[in-house]
């Protein structure tokens, strides 16, 4: 398990590429949930899972409370044994439980076949040992995390964030938290009410996390919620094809499809900028200016312009 895992942004376009590019899953998309209203999930035909990011504490205060785990061998679960791998692990735990429902792609299919006989800890080791998983996650790390081989102060009490996954499977809502020993059964559910049950469990979990804040520093207030749902582009393309076959007008649907494709393309471009790594280039430029005694004049000029703008 050599190699460091870097933390990444909890952005739907990042996780969308995780699912489609790294794992090759089809028919899925990631959307951000902005409001935890009871009917919020009703807009989607299928909700395959929820990924919750929350402030877990600080490097000094973060602790794991181990809960008893019910036995259910049909729920795939891998523990987190590698620091900062929880974002990839959240996606892996989700997709590995969807193999009978959607096309999760060849990478996950093979991974499940290899790791299914293993215990959760060994599965976590298997995740941590995958250099392709680590490399893909690290490619989205913020540029300020790049090691520039300069002395830097590390905040020993910095915030720690953690990802957990919620899924509906086998008549229940399950919480898959890599820091636990196994999957946690949170609520009964069926095909008619699982979206409501998912939202109820999510709201309860967010409340519990918020109320557990004993530091007075706002721990538990920062959340980000991602939904894994049907790919709207694929669904709309199918609807257009069916309408055309019946001789029905498709102008409205076609316009909506183009808008969705444009938004996806914009997200892809945003990810390219994330992965480009501008910071090393800027660092080298500043270093070259400093070596030629040209950096201080630039700084003085910026300060002068700033003061002039105040007048």
PDB file of C-alpha atoms in Angstrom:
ATOM      1  CA  UNK A   1       0.000   0.000   0.000  1.00  0.00           C
ATOM      2  CA  UNK A   2       2.837   2.344  -0.814  1.00  0.00           C
ATOM      3  CA  UNK A   3       2.026   5.862  -1.896  1.00  0.00           C
ATOM      4  CA  UNK A   4       0.119   8.688  -0.259  1.00  0.00           C
ATOM      5  CA  UNK A   5      -3.572   9.307  -0.871  1.00  0.00           C
ATOM      6  CA  UNK A   6      -4.512  12.975  -1.221  1.00  0.00           C
ATOM      7  CA  UNK A   7      -7.867  14.476  -0.298  1.00  0.00           C
ATOM      8  CA  UNK A   8     -10.119  15.836  -3.037  1.00  0.00           C
ATOM      9  CA  UNK A   9     -13.069  18.185  -3.422  1.00  0.00           C
ATOM     10  CA  UNK A  10     -16.553  16.820  -2.878  1.00  0.00           C
ATOM     11  CA  UNK A  11     -17.820  17.964  -6.261  1.00  0.00           C
ATOM     12  CA  UNK A  12     -20.390  16.052  -8.338  1.00  0.00           C
ATOM     13  CA  UNK A  13     -18.405  16.444 -11.574  1.00  0.00           C
ATOM     14  CA  UNK A  14     -15.360  14.891  -9.878  1.00  0.00           C
ATOM     15  CA  UNK A  15     -17.316  11.909  -8.579  1.00  0.00           C
ATOM     16  CA  UNK A  16     -19.082  11.594 -11.921  1.00  0.00           C
ATOM     17  CA  UNK A  17     -15.697  10.989 -13.557  1.00  0.00           C
ATOM     18  CA  UNK A  18     -14.795   8.526 -10.813  1.00  0.00           C
ATOM     19  CA  UNK A  19     -17.815   6.428 -11.698  1.00  0.00           C
ATOM     20  CA  UNK A  20     -17.662   6.706 -15.490  1.00  0.00           C
ATOM     21  CA  UNK A  21     -13.942   7.035 -16.263  1.00  0.00           C
ATOM     22  CA  UNK A  22     -12.124   5.148 -13.514  1.00  0.00           C
ATOM     23  CA  UNK A  23     -14.666   2.369 -13.071  1.00  0.00           C
ATOM     24  CA  UNK A  24     -16.424   2.461 -16.449  1.00  0.00           C
ATOM     25  CA  UNK A  25     -19.951   2.340 -15.021  1.00  0.00           C
ATOM     26  CA  UNK A  26     -22.799   3.170 -17.400  1.00  0.00           C
ATOM     27  CA  UNK A  27     -26.213   4.724 -16.890  1.00  0.00           C
ATOM     28  CA  UNK A  28     -25.242   6.587 -13.710  1.00  0.00           C
ATOM     29  CA  UNK A  29     -24.745  10.248 -12.872  1.00  0.00           C
ATOM     30  CA  UNK A  30     -23.839  12.215  -9.755  1.00  0.00           C
ATOM     31  CA  UNK A  31     -25.881  15.184  -8.586  1.00  0.00           C
ATOM     32  CA  UNK A  32     -25.520  17.443  -5.563  1.00  0.00           C
ATOM     33  CA  UNK A  33     -28.365  17.559  -3.046  1.00  0.00           C
ATOM     34  CA  UNK A  34     -28.764  21.142  -1.877  1.00  0.00           C
ATOM     35  CA  UNK A  35     -31.865  20.841   0.312  1.00  0.00           C
ATOM     36  CA  UNK A  36     -32.857  17.935   2.536  1.00  0.00           C
ATOM     37  CA  UNK A  37     -36.573  18.179   1.843  1.00  0.00           C
ATOM     38  CA  UNK A  38     -38.696  15.008   2.202  1.00  0.00           C
ATOM     39  CA  UNK A  39     -39.639  15.091  -1.493  1.00  0.00           C
ATOM     40  CA  UNK A  40     -36.148  15.996  -2.761  1.00  0.00           C
ATOM     41  CA  UNK A  41     -35.417  12.513  -4.109  1.00  0.00           C
ATOM     42  CA  UNK A  42     -38.748  12.239  -5.912  1.00  0.00           C
ATOM     43  CA  UNK A  43     -37.346  14.061  -8.942  1.00  0.00           C
ATOM     44  CA  UNK A  44     -35.251  10.995  -9.798  1.00  0.00           C
ATOM     45  CA  UNK A  45     -36.575   7.714 -11.139  1.00  0.00           C
ATOM     46  CA  UNK A  46     -33.908   5.766  -9.244  1.00  0.00           C
ATOM     47  CA  UNK A  47     -31.582   6.787  -6.430  1.00  0.00           C
ATOM     48  CA  UNK A  48     -28.797   4.227  -6.255  1.00  0.00           C
ATOM     49  CA  UNK A  49     -27.016   5.739  -3.293  1.00  0.00           C
ATOM     50  CA  UNK A  50     -26.084   8.821  -1.303  1.00  0.00           C
ATOM     51  CA  UNK A  51     -22.548   9.890  -0.433  1.00  0.00           C
ATOM     52  CA  UNK A  52     -22.281  12.157   2.596  1.00  0.00           C
ATOM     53  CA  UNK A  53     -19.201  14.247   3.345  1.00  0.00           C
ATOM     54  CA  UNK A  54     -19.022  15.773   6.805  1.00  0.00           C
ATOM     55  CA  UNK A  55     -16.552  17.404   9.144  1.00  0.00           C
ATOM     56  CA  UNK A  56     -15.382  14.530  11.290  1.00  0.00           C
ATOM     57  CA  UNK A  57     -13.478  16.591  13.836  1.00  0.00           C
ATOM     58  CA  UNK A  58      -9.839  17.613  13.914  1.00  0.00           C
ATOM     59  CA  UNK A  59      -6.640  15.644  13.652  1.00  0.00           C
ATOM     60  CA  UNK A  60      -6.506  15.673  17.449  1.00  0.00           C
ATOM     61  CA  UNK A  61     -10.160  15.041  18.253  1.00  0.00           C
ATOM     62  CA  UNK A  62     -11.396  12.686  15.516  1.00  0.00           C
ATOM     63  CA  UNK A  63     -12.328   9.324  16.980  1.00  0.00           C
ATOM     64  CA  UNK A  64     -14.256   6.360  15.645  1.00  0.00           C
ATOM     65  CA  UNK A  65     -17.188   5.034  17.631  1.00  0.00           C
ATOM     66  CA  UNK A  66     -17.512   1.359  16.769  1.00  0.00           C
ATOM     67  CA  UNK A  67     -21.062   0.035  16.473  1.00  0.00           C
ATOM     68  CA  UNK A  68     -22.284  -3.539  16.435  1.00  0.00           C
ATOM     69  CA  UNK A  69     -22.857  -4.693  12.864  1.00  0.00           C
ATOM     70  CA  UNK A  70     -25.659  -7.081  11.857  1.00  0.00           C
ATOM     71  CA  UNK A  71     -24.584 -10.011   9.741  1.00  0.00           C
ATOM     72  CA  UNK A  72     -25.585  -9.795   6.062  1.00  0.00           C
ATOM     73  CA  UNK A  73     -23.123 -11.323   3.653  1.00  0.00           C
ATOM     74  CA  UNK A  74     -25.023  -9.937   0.655  1.00  0.00           C
ATOM     75  CA  UNK A  75     -24.031  -6.361   1.558  1.00  0.00           C
ATOM     76  CA  UNK A  76     -20.583  -5.657   0.166  1.00  0.00           C
ATOM     77  CA  UNK A  77     -18.481  -3.683   2.637  1.00  0.00           C
ATOM     78  CA  UNK A  78     -14.821  -2.690   2.750  1.00  0.00           C
ATOM     79  CA  UNK A  79     -13.202  -0.974   5.706  1.00  0.00           C
ATOM     80  CA  UNK A  80     -11.001   2.082   5.419  1.00  0.00           C
ATOM     81  CA  UNK A  81      -7.472   1.041   6.324  1.00  0.00           C
ATOM     82  CA  UNK A  82      -5.607   3.743   4.393  1.00  0.00           C
ATOM     83  CA  UNK A  83      -5.726   7.417   5.480  1.00  0.00           C
ATOM     84  CA  UNK A  84      -7.563   9.795   3.109  1.00  0.00           C
ATOM     85  CA  UNK A  85      -8.861   6.995   0.864  1.00  0.00           C
ATOM     86  CA  UNK A  86     -12.448   7.439   2.083  1.00  0.00           C
ATOM     87  CA  UNK A  87     -13.688   9.228  -1.061  1.00  0.00           C
ATOM     88  CA  UNK A  88     -12.654   6.359  -3.334  1.00  0.00           C
ATOM     89  CA  UNK A  89     -13.834   3.833  -0.753  1.00  0.00           C
ATOM     90  CA  UNK A  90     -17.277   5.474  -0.605  1.00  0.00           C
ATOM     91  CA  UNK A  91     -17.670   5.017  -4.368  1.00  0.00           C
ATOM     92  CA  UNK A  92     -16.297   1.459  -4.308  1.00  0.00           C
ATOM     93  CA  UNK A  93     -18.656   0.399  -1.515  1.00  0.00           C
ATOM     94  CA  UNK A  94     -21.580   1.890  -3.418  1.00  0.00           C
ATOM     95  CA  UNK A  95     -20.814   0.386  -6.833  1.00  0.00           C
ATOM     96  CA  UNK A  96     -19.958  -3.034  -5.427  1.00  0.00           C
ATOM     97  CA  UNK A  97     -23.538  -3.233  -4.131  1.00  0.00           C
ATOM     98  CA  UNK A  98     -25.034  -2.379  -7.546  1.00  0.00           C
ATOM     99  CA  UNK A  99     -23.621  -5.222  -9.632  1.00  0.00           C
ATOM    100  CA  UNK A 100     -27.059  -6.828  -9.968  1.00  0.00           C
ATOM    101  CA  UNK A 101     -28.833  -3.572 -10.881  1.00  0.00           C
ATOM    102  CA  UNK A 102     -26.655  -1.580 -13.290  1.00  0.00           C
ATOM    103  CA  UNK A 103     -23.585  -1.928 -15.487  1.00  0.00           C
ATOM    104  CA  UNK A 104     -20.890  -1.024 -12.965  1.00  0.00           C
ATOM    105  CA  UNK A 105     -18.086  -1.533 -15.469  1.00  0.00           C
ATOM    106  CA  UNK A 106     -15.342  -4.153 -15.800  1.00  0.00           C
ATOM    107  CA  UNK A 107     -13.090  -2.727 -13.075  1.00  0.00           C
ATOM    108  CA  UNK A 108     -15.665  -3.085 -10.306  1.00  0.00           C
ATOM    109  CA  UNK A 109     -16.916  -6.442 -11.603  1.00  0.00           C
ATOM    110  CA  UNK A 110     -13.403  -7.859 -11.454  1.00  0.00           C
ATOM    111  CA  UNK A 111     -12.731  -6.235  -8.082  1.00  0.00           C
ATOM    112  CA  UNK A 112     -15.869  -7.784  -6.569  1.00  0.00           C
ATOM    113  CA  UNK A 113     -14.993 -11.222  -7.943  1.00  0.00           C
ATOM    114  CA  UNK A 114     -11.531 -11.038  -6.395  1.00  0.00           C
ATOM    115  CA  UNK A 115     -12.464  -9.513  -3.034  1.00  0.00           C
ATOM    116  CA  UNK A 116     -15.914 -10.997  -2.340  1.00  0.00           C
ATOM    117  CA  UNK A 117     -14.446 -13.956  -0.373  1.00  0.00           C
ATOM    118  CA  UNK A 118     -12.381 -11.597   1.812  1.00  0.00           C
ATOM    119  CA  UNK A 119     -13.302  -9.980   5.122  1.00  0.00           C
ATOM    120  CA  UNK A 120     -13.980  -6.182   5.232  1.00  0.00           C
ATOM    121  CA  UNK A 121     -10.493  -5.354   6.494  1.00  0.00           C
ATOM    122  CA  UNK A 122      -8.810  -7.328   3.713  1.00  0.00           C
ATOM    123  CA  UNK A 123     -11.094  -5.683   1.167  1.00  0.00           C
ATOM    124  CA  UNK A 124      -9.966  -2.311   2.499  1.00  0.00           C
ATOM    125  CA  UNK A 125      -6.353  -3.365   2.075  1.00  0.00           C
ATOM    126  CA  UNK A 126      -7.190  -4.367  -1.505  1.00  0.00           C
ATOM    127  CA  UNK A 127      -8.631  -0.896  -2.178  1.00  0.00           C
ATOM    128  CA  UNK A 128      -5.584   0.779  -0.656  1.00  0.00           C
ATOM    129  CA  UNK A 129      -3.202  -1.309  -2.743  1.00  0.00           C
ATOM    130  CA  UNK A 130      -4.725  -0.244  -6.065  1.00  0.00           C
ATOM    131  CA  UNK A 131      -2.333   2.278  -7.586  1.00  0.00           C
ATOM    132  CA  UNK A 132      -4.873   3.066 -10.328  1.00  0.00           C
ATOM    133  CA  UNK A 133      -7.488   4.020  -7.714  1.00  0.00           C
ATOM    134  CA  UNK A 134      -4.963   6.134  -5.813  1.00  0.00           C
ATOM    135  CA  UNK A 135      -3.587   7.790  -8.939  1.00  0.00           C
ATOM    136  CA  UNK A 136      -7.042   8.750 -10.180  1.00  0.00           C
ATOM    137  CA  UNK A 137      -8.055  10.226  -6.820  1.00  0.00           C
ATOM    138  CA  UNK A 138      -4.766  12.094  -6.430  1.00  0.00           C
ATOM    139  CA  UNK A 139      -5.128  13.615  -9.893  1.00  0.00           C
ATOM    140  CA  UNK A 140      -8.034  15.675  -8.524  1.00  0.00           C
ATOM    141  CA  UNK A 141      -6.190  16.859  -5.409  1.00  0.00           C
ATOM    142  CA  UNK A 142      -6.028  20.656  -4.992  1.00  0.00           C
ATOM    143  CA  UNK A 143      -2.775  22.056  -6.336  1.00  0.00           C
ATOM    144  CA  UNK A 144      -1.819  23.506  -2.949  1.00  0.00           C
ATOM    145  CA  UNK A 145      -1.340  19.932  -1.736  1.00  0.00           C
ATOM    146  CA  UNK A 146       1.564  19.396  -4.115  1.00  0.00           C
ATOM    147  CA  UNK A 147       4.847  18.937  -2.275  1.00  0.00           C
ATOM    148  CA  UNK A 148       7.134  21.764  -3.385  1.00  0.00           C
ATOM    149  CA  UNK A 149      10.006  20.579  -1.153  1.00  0.00           C
ATOM    150  CA  UNK A 150       9.821  23.709   0.964  1.00  0.00           C
ATOM    151  CA  UNK A 151       9.418  23.869   4.746  1.00  0.00           C
ATOM    152  CA  UNK A 152       5.756  24.270   5.604  1.00  0.00           C
ATOM    153  CA  UNK A 153       3.747  24.484   8.796  1.00  0.00           C
ATOM    154  CA  UNK A 154       1.238  21.709   9.214  1.00  0.00           C
ATOM    155  CA  UNK A 155      -1.782  22.444  11.375  1.00  0.00           C
ATOM    156  CA  UNK A 156      -1.915  19.649  13.926  1.00  0.00           C
ATOM    157  CA  UNK A 157      -5.508  20.575  14.764  1.00  0.00           C
ATOM    158  CA  UNK A 158      -6.706  20.934  11.165  1.00  0.00           C
ATOM    159  CA  UNK A 159     -10.173  19.796  10.167  1.00  0.00           C
ATOM    160  CA  UNK A 160     -10.719  16.170   9.223  1.00  0.00           C
ATOM    161  CA  UNK A 161     -13.458  15.248   6.744  1.00  0.00           C
ATOM    162  CA  UNK A 162     -14.994  11.852   6.136  1.00  0.00           C
ATOM    163  CA  UNK A 163     -17.215  10.186   3.514  1.00  0.00           C
ATOM    164  CA  UNK A 164     -19.916   7.607   4.162  1.00  0.00           C
ATOM    165  CA  UNK A 165     -22.360   5.942   1.775  1.00  0.00           C
ATOM    166  CA  UNK A 166     -26.056   5.129   2.138  1.00  0.00           C
ATOM    167  CA  UNK A 167     -27.765   2.525  -0.042  1.00  0.00           C
ATOM    168  CA  UNK A 168     -31.096   0.737  -0.326  1.00  0.00           C
ATOM    169  CA  UNK A 169     -30.715  -3.024  -0.562  1.00  0.00           C
ATOM    170  CA  UNK A 170     -32.392  -6.168   0.753  1.00  0.00           C
ATOM    171  CA  UNK A 171     -35.371  -4.350   2.239  1.00  0.00           C
ATOM    172  CA  UNK A 172     -33.323  -1.886   4.257  1.00  0.00           C
ATOM    173  CA  UNK A 173     -31.326   1.335   4.226  1.00  0.00           C
ATOM    174  CA  UNK A 174     -27.665   0.675   4.991  1.00  0.00           C
ATOM    175  CA  UNK A 175     -24.919   3.038   6.074  1.00  0.00           C
ATOM    176  CA  UNK A 176     -21.496   2.029   4.764  1.00  0.00           C
ATOM    177  CA  UNK A 177     -18.895   3.780   6.885  1.00  0.00           C
ATOM    178  CA  UNK A 178     -15.357   2.534   6.321  1.00  0.00           C
ATOM    179  CA  UNK A 179     -14.448   3.346   9.926  1.00  0.00           C
ATOM    180  CA  UNK A 180     -16.957   0.788  11.192  1.00  0.00           C
ATOM    181  CA  UNK A 181     -16.538  -2.972  11.372  1.00  0.00           C
ATOM    182  CA  UNK A 182     -19.391  -3.635   8.968  1.00  0.00           C
ATOM    183  CA  UNK A 183     -22.496  -2.206   7.273  1.00  0.00           C
ATOM    184  CA  UNK A 184     -25.012  -0.531   9.583  1.00  0.00           C
ATOM    185  CA  UNK A 185     -28.716  -1.282   9.049  1.00  0.00           C
ATOM    186  CA  UNK A 186     -30.484   2.045   9.621  1.00  0.00           C
ATOM    187  CA  UNK A 187     -34.091   1.508   8.537  1.00  0.00           C
ATOM    188  CA  UNK A 188     -36.525  -0.881   6.905  1.00  0.00           C
ATOM    189  CA  UNK A 189     -37.574   0.040   3.360  1.00  0.00           C
ATOM    190  CA  UNK A 190     -39.167  -1.321   0.205  1.00  0.00           C
ATOM    191  CA  UNK A 191     -39.364  -0.341  -3.454  1.00  0.00           C
ATOM    192  CA  UNK A 192     -42.280   2.007  -2.794  1.00  0.00           C
ATOM    193  CA  UNK A 193     -40.791   4.038   0.058  1.00  0.00           C
ATOM    194  CA  UNK A 194     -37.006   3.661  -0.098  1.00  0.00           C
ATOM    195  CA  UNK A 195     -36.441   7.262  -1.236  1.00  0.00           C
ATOM    196  CA  UNK A 196     -38.354   8.600   1.754  1.00  0.00           C
ATOM    197  CA  UNK A 197     -36.513   6.165   4.013  1.00  0.00           C
ATOM    198  CA  UNK A 198     -33.155   7.246   2.566  1.00  0.00           C
ATOM    199  CA  UNK A 199     -33.963  10.895   3.233  1.00  0.00           C
ATOM    200  CA  UNK A 200     -35.158  10.171   6.769  1.00  0.00           C
ATOM    201  CA  UNK A 201     -31.966   8.266   7.568  1.00  0.00           C
ATOM    202  CA  UNK A 202     -29.837  11.007   6.027  1.00  0.00           C
ATOM    203  CA  UNK A 203     -31.588  13.743   8.013  1.00  0.00           C
ATOM    204  CA  UNK A 204     -31.233  11.744  11.213  1.00  0.00           C
ATOM    205  CA  UNK A 205     -27.540  11.111  10.570  1.00  0.00           C
ATOM    206  CA  UNK A 206     -26.837  14.783   9.840  1.00  0.00           C
ATOM    207  CA  UNK A 207     -28.645  15.770  13.039  1.00  0.00           C
ATOM    208  CA  UNK A 208     -26.631  13.250  15.059  1.00  0.00           C
ATOM    209  CA  UNK A 209     -23.353  14.523  13.638  1.00  0.00           C
ATOM    210  CA  UNK A 210     -24.286  18.142  14.333  1.00  0.00           C
ATOM    211  CA  UNK A 211     -25.363  17.403  17.897  1.00  0.00           C
ATOM    212  CA  UNK A 212     -22.163  15.453  18.572  1.00  0.00           C
ATOM    213  CA  UNK A 213     -20.118  18.648  18.280  1.00  0.00           C
ATOM    214  CA  UNK A 214     -18.536  19.185  21.677  1.00  0.00           C
ATOM    215  CA  UNK A 215     -15.750  21.461  20.532  1.00  0.00           C
ATOM    216  CA  UNK A 216     -17.754  24.615  19.988  1.00  0.00           C
ATOM    217  CA  UNK A 217     -15.844  25.162  16.756  1.00  0.00           C
ATOM    218  CA  UNK A 218     -18.643  24.334  14.349  1.00  0.00           C
ATOM    219  CA  UNK A 219     -17.776  20.677  13.936  1.00  0.00           C
ATOM    220  CA  UNK A 220     -20.623  18.827  12.266  1.00  0.00           C
ATOM    221  CA  UNK A 221     -21.990  21.912  10.517  1.00  0.00           C
ATOM    222  CA  UNK A 222     -20.178  21.429   7.191  1.00  0.00           C
ATOM    223  CA  UNK A 223     -21.875  18.867   4.964  1.00  0.00           C
ATOM    224  CA  UNK A 224     -21.907  17.984   1.305  1.00  0.00           C
ATOM    225  CA  UNK A 225     -24.369  15.466  -0.106  1.00  0.00           C
ATOM    226  CA  UNK A 226     -24.031  13.704  -3.456  1.00  0.00           C
ATOM    227  CA  UNK A 227     -26.672  11.525  -5.097  1.00  0.00           C
ATOM    228  CA  UNK A 228     -25.930   8.688  -7.505  1.00  0.00           C
ATOM    229  CA  UNK A 229     -28.910   8.541  -9.853  1.00  0.00           C
ATOM    230  CA  UNK A 230     -29.961   7.551 -13.373  1.00  0.00           C
ATOM    231  CA  UNK A 231     -27.983   9.292 -16.104  1.00  0.00           C
ATOM    232  CA  UNK A 232     -30.442  11.950 -17.373  1.00  0.00           C
ATOM    233  CA  UNK A 233     -28.692  12.145 -20.762  1.00  0.00           C
ATOM    234  CA  UNK A 234     -29.089   8.440 -21.412  1.00  0.00           C
ATOM    235  CA  UNK A 235     -32.721   8.511 -20.278  1.00  0.00           C
ATOM    236  CA  UNK A 236     -33.544  11.504 -22.463  1.00  0.00           C
ATOM    237  CA  UNK A 237     -31.853   9.981 -25.515  1.00  0.00           C
ATOM    238  CA  UNK A 238     -34.008   6.899 -25.062  1.00  0.00           C
ATOM    239  CA  UNK A 239     -37.169   9.008 -24.723  1.00  0.00           C
ATOM    240  CA  UNK A 240     -36.301  10.950 -27.888  1.00  0.00           C
ATOM    241  CA  UNK A 241     -35.753   7.738 -29.843  1.00  0.00           C
ATOM    242  CA  UNK A 242     -39.111   6.366 -28.669  1.00  0.00           C
ATOM    243  CA  UNK A 243     -40.916   9.615 -29.525  1.00  0.00           C
ATOM    244  CA  UNK A 244     -39.343   9.755 -32.979  1.00  0.00           C
ATOM    245  CA  UNK A 245     -40.362   6.158 -33.634  1.00  0.00           C
ATOM    246  CA  UNK A 246     -43.962   7.163 -32.903  1.00  0.00           C
ATOM    247  CA  UNK A 247     -43.750  10.299 -35.033  1.00  0.00           C
ATOM    248  CA  UNK A 248     -44.037  12.657 -32.066  1.00  0.00           C
ATOM    249  CA  UNK A 249     -42.303  16.075 -31.860  1.00  0.00           C
ATOM    250  CA  UNK A 250     -38.999  16.076 -29.978  1.00  0.00           C
ATOM    251  CA  UNK A 251     -37.883  19.711 -30.213  1.00  0.00           C
ATOM    252  CA  UNK A 252     -38.335  20.374 -26.499  1.00  0.00           C
ATOM    253  CA  UNK A 253     -36.565  17.197 -25.448  1.00  0.00           C
ATOM    254  CA  UNK A 254     -33.791  17.836 -27.960  1.00  0.00           C
ATOM    255  CA  UNK A 255     -33.170  21.295 -26.501  1.00  0.00           C
ATOM    256  CA  UNK A 256     -33.072  19.839 -22.995  1.00  0.00           C
ATOM    257  CA  UNK A 257     -30.637  17.158 -24.160  1.00  0.00           C
ATOM    258  CA  UNK A 258     -28.294  19.726 -25.672  1.00  0.00           C
ATOM    259  CA  UNK A 259     -28.373  21.701 -22.423  1.00  0.00           C
ATOM    260  CA  UNK A 260     -27.492  18.607 -20.385  1.00  0.00           C
ATOM    261  CA  UNK A 261     -24.653  17.739 -22.749  1.00  0.00           C
ATOM    262  CA  UNK A 262     -23.316  21.293 -22.568  1.00  0.00           C
ATOM    263  CA  UNK A 263     -23.362  21.183 -18.760  1.00  0.00           C
ATOM    264  CA  UNK A 264     -21.522  17.861 -18.770  1.00  0.00           C
ATOM    265  CA  UNK A 265     -18.913  19.183 -21.209  1.00  0.00           C
ATOM    266  CA  UNK A 266     -18.419  22.231 -18.990  1.00  0.00           C
ATOM    267  CA  UNK A 267     -17.885  19.946 -16.001  1.00  0.00           C
ATOM    268  CA  UNK A 268     -15.314  17.954 -17.955  1.00  0.00           C
ATOM    269  CA  UNK A 269     -13.424  21.136 -18.798  1.00  0.00           C
ATOM    270  CA  UNK A 270     -13.506  22.133 -15.144  1.00  0.00           C
ATOM    271  CA  UNK A 271     -11.995  18.773 -14.223  1.00  0.00           C
ATOM    272  CA  UNK A 272      -9.241  19.246 -16.802  1.00  0.00           C
ATOM    273  CA  UNK A 273      -8.309  22.506 -15.094  1.00  0.00           C
ATOM    274  CA  UNK A 274      -8.352  20.763 -11.705  1.00  0.00           C
ATOM    275  CA  UNK A 275      -5.971  18.093 -12.940  1.00  0.00           C
ATOM    276  CA  UNK A 276      -3.650  20.349 -14.900  1.00  0.00           C
ATOM    277  CA  UNK A 277      -1.606  21.466 -11.898  1.00  0.00           C
ATOM    278  CA  UNK A 278      -1.046  25.178 -12.417  1.00  0.00           C
ATOM    279  CA  UNK A 279       0.565  25.632  -9.015  1.00  0.00           C
ATOM    280  CA  UNK A 280       3.962  24.071  -9.872  1.00  0.00           C
ATOM    281  CA  UNK A 281       4.163  26.266 -12.976  1.00  0.00           C
ATOM    282  CA  UNK A 282       3.358  29.394 -10.949  1.00  0.00           C
ATOM    283  CA  UNK A 283       5.850  28.336  -8.282  1.00  0.00           C
ATOM    284  CA  UNK A 284       8.611  27.897 -10.868  1.00  0.00           C
ATOM    285  CA  UNK A 285       7.781  31.286 -12.387  1.00  0.00           C
ATOM    286  CA  UNK A 286       7.973  33.050  -9.013  1.00  0.00           C
ATOM    287  CA  UNK A 287      11.180  31.203  -8.189  1.00  0.00           C
ATOM    288  CA  UNK A 288      12.755  32.306 -11.494  1.00  0.00           C
ATOM    289  CA  UNK A 289      11.711  35.919 -10.875  1.00  0.00           C
ATOM    290  CA  UNK A 290      13.193  35.800  -7.378  1.00  0.00           C
ATOM    291  CA  UNK A 291      16.496  34.389  -8.640  1.00  0.00           C
ATOM    292  CA  UNK A 292      16.767  37.327 -11.066  1.00  0.00           C
ATOM    293  CA  UNK A 293      15.755  39.857  -8.376  1.00  0.00           C
ATOM    294  CA  UNK A 294      12.592  40.636 -10.325  1.00  0.00           C
ATOM    295  CA  UNK A 295      10.035  39.339  -7.828  1.00  0.00           C
ATOM    296  CA  UNK A 296      10.175  42.194  -5.312  1.00  0.00           C
ATOM    297  CA  UNK A 297       9.477  44.875  -7.967  1.00  0.00           C
ATOM    298  CA  UNK A 298       6.402  42.892  -9.029  1.00  0.00           C
ATOM    299  CA  UNK A 299       5.207  42.682  -5.411  1.00  0.00           C
ATOM    300  CA  UNK A 300       5.813  46.408  -4.903  1.00  0.00           C
ATOM    301  CA  UNK A 301       3.877  47.189  -8.074  1.00  0.00           C
ATOM    302  CA  UNK A 302       0.906  45.088  -6.942  1.00  0.00           C
ATOM    303  CA  UNK A 303       0.909  46.795  -3.544  1.00  0.00           C
ATOM    304  CA  UNK A 304       1.031  50.220  -5.195  1.00  0.00           C
ATOM    305  CA  UNK A 305      -1.900  49.371  -7.461  1.00  0.00           C
ATOM    306  CA  UNK A 306      -3.869  48.105  -4.479  1.00  0.00           C
ATOM    307  CA  UNK A 307      -3.265  51.310  -2.540  1.00  0.00           C
ATOM    308  CA  UNK A 308      -4.203  53.393  -5.584  1.00  0.00           C
ATOM    309  CA  UNK A 309      -7.506  51.553  -5.914  1.00  0.00           C
ATOM    310  CA  UNK A 310      -8.381  52.434  -2.325  1.00  0.00           C
ATOM    311  CA  UNK A 311      -8.248  56.160  -3.102  1.00  0.00           C
TER     312      UNK A 311
END
